[in-house]
Tab-separated table of C-alpha atoms in Angstrom:
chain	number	residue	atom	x	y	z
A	1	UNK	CA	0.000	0.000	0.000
A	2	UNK	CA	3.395	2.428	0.868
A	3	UNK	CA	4.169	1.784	-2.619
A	4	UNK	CA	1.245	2.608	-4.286
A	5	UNK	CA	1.304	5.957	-2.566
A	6	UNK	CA	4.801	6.485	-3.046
A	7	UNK	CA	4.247	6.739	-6.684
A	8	UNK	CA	1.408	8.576	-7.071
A	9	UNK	CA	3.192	10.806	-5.252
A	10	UNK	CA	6.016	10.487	-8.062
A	11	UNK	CA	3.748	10.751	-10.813
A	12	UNK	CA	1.355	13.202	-11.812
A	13	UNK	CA	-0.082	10.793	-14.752
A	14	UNK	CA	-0.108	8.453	-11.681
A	15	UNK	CA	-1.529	10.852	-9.498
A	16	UNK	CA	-4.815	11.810	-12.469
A	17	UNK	CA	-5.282	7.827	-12.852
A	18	UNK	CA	-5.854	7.457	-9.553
A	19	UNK	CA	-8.458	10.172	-9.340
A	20	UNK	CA	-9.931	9.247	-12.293
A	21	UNK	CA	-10.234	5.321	-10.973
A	22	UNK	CA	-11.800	7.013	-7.849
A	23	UNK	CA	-13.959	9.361	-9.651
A	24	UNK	CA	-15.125	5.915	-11.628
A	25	UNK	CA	-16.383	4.420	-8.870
A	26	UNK	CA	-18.128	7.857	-7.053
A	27	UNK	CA	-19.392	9.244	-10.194
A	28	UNK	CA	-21.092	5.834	-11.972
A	29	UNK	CA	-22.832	5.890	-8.738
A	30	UNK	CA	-23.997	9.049	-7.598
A	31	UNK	CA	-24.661	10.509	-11.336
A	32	UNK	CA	-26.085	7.213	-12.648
A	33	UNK	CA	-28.582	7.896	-9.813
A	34	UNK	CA	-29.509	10.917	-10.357
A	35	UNK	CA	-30.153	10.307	-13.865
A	36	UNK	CA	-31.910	7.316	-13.255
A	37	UNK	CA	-34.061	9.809	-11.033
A	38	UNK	CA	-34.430	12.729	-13.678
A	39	UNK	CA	-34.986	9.546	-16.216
A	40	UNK	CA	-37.931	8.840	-14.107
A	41	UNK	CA	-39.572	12.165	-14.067
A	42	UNK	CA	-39.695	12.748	-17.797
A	43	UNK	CA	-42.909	12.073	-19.231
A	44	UNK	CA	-43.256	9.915	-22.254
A	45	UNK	CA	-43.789	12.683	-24.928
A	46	UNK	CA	-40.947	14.500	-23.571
A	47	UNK	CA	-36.862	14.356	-24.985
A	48	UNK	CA	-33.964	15.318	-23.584
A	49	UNK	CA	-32.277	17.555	-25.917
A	50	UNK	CA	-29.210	17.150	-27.219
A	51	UNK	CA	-26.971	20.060	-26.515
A	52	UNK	CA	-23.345	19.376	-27.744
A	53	UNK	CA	-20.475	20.382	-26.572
A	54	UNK	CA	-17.654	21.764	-28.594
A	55	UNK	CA	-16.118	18.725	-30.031
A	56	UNK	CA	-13.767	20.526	-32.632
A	57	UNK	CA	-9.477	20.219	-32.995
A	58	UNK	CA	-8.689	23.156	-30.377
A	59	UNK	CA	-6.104	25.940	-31.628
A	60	UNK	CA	-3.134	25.208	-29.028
A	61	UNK	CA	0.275	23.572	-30.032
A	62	UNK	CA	0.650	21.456	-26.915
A	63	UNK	CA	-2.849	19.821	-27.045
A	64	UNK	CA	-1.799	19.268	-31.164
A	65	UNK	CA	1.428	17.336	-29.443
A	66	UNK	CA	-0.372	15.317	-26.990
A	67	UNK	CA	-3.369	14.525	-29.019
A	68	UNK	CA	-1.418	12.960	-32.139
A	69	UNK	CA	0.170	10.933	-29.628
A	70	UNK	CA	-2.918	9.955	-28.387
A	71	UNK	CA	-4.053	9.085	-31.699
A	72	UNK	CA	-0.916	6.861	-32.183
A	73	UNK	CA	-1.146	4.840	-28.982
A	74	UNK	CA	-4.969	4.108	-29.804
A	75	UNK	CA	-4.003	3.034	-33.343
A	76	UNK	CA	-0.411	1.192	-31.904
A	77	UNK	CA	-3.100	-0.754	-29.229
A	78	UNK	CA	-5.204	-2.133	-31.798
A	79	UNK	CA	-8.281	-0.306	-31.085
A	80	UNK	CA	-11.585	-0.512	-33.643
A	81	UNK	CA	-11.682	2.498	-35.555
A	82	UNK	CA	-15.191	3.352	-33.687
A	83	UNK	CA	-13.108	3.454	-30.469
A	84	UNK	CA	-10.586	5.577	-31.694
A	85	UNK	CA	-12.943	8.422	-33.081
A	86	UNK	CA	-14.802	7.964	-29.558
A	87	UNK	CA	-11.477	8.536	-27.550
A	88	UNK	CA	-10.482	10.930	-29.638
A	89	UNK	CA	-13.787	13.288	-29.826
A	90	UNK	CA	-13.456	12.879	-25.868
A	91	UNK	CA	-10.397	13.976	-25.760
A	92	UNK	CA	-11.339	16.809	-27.845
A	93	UNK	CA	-14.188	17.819	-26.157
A	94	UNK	CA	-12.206	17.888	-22.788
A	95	UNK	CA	-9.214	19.688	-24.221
A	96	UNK	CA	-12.057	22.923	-25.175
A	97	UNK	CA	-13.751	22.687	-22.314
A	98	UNK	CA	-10.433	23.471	-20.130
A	99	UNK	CA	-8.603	25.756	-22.453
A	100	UNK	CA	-6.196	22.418	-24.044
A	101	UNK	CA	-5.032	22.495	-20.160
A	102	UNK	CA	-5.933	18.871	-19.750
A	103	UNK	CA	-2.482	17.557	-18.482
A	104	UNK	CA	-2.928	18.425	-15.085
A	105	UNK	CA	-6.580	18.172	-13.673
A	106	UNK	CA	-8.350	17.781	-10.217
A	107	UNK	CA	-10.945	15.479	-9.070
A	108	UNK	CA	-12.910	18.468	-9.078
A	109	UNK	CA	-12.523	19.919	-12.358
A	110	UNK	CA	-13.510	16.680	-13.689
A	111	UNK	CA	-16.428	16.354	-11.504
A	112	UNK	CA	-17.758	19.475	-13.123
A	113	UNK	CA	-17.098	18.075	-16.318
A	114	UNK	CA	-18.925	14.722	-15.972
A	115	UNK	CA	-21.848	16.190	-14.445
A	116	UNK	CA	-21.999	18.952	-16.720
A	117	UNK	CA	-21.633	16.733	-19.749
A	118	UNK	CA	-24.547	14.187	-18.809
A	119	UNK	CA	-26.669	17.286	-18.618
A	120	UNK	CA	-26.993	17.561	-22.139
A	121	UNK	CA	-25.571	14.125	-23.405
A	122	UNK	CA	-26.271	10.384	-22.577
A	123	UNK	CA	-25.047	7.946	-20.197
A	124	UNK	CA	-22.798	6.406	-22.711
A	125	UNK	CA	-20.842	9.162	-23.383
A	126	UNK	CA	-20.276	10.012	-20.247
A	127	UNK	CA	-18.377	6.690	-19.947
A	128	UNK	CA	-17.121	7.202	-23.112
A	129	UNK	CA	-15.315	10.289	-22.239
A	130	UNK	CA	-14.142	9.088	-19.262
A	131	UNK	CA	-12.471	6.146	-20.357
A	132	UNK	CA	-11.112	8.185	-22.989
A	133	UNK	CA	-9.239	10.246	-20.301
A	134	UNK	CA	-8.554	7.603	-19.025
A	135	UNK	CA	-6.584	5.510	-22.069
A	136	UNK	CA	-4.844	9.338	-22.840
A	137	UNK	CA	-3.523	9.315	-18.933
A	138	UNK	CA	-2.624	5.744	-18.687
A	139	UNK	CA	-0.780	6.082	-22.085
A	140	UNK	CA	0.352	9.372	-22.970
């Protein structure tokens, strides 16, 4: 367990998977219930709409860097094509909503994000984006 801490502590990839595996865990559950609640409530002839958020290439040199190498890792790992654009438009869509300042991130940033994002889009993107961020701090 003293090891496992001691490199978080080393690494702040390590650090951001470890938050995110947390995050995982408290946001499938406390989200997933509140949309199951707000699921509930709708009426038949209602639908949620779709608002999306701002999945183009941000203008930033750094997020170019890191999201080619994203790109590569998803292609070098053998993922289906489908997975790749998902990852990718996740990544995307994180990179505008923080500026291309997704490198460093805190459990609460990304809490915003999540909860934010499954007010206008669907449970499976949600888990789409986050194991997205996930795969791009785990292998870039």
């Amino acid at each position: 367990m003293l090891d496992e801490a001691a490199a978080r502590q080393t690494s702040p990839a390590a650090t951001v998977i470890f938050v995110i595996n947390i995050l995982c865990y408290h946001l499938f559950s406390a989200i997933k219930a509140e949309h199951n609640a707000r699921a509930v409530a709708l009426s038949i002839n209602s639908y949620r709409k779709e608002v999306p958020m701002n999945t183009n290439m941000p203008d930033d040199p750094q997020f170019h860097k890191y999201y080619r190498k994203h790109l590569k890792c998803l292609k070098l790992g053998g993922m289906q094509p489908k997975t790749i654009e998902a990852y990718s438009r996740a990544i995307r869509r994180i990179g505008n909503y923080f500026d291309c300042r997704i490198d460093n991130l805190t459990s609460d940033q990304l809490l915003d994000y999540f909860n934010d994002l499954l007010e206008y889009h669907s449970w499976s993107t949600v888990k789409l984006d986050l194991y997205g961020l996930k795969f791009f701090y785990s292998r870039v």
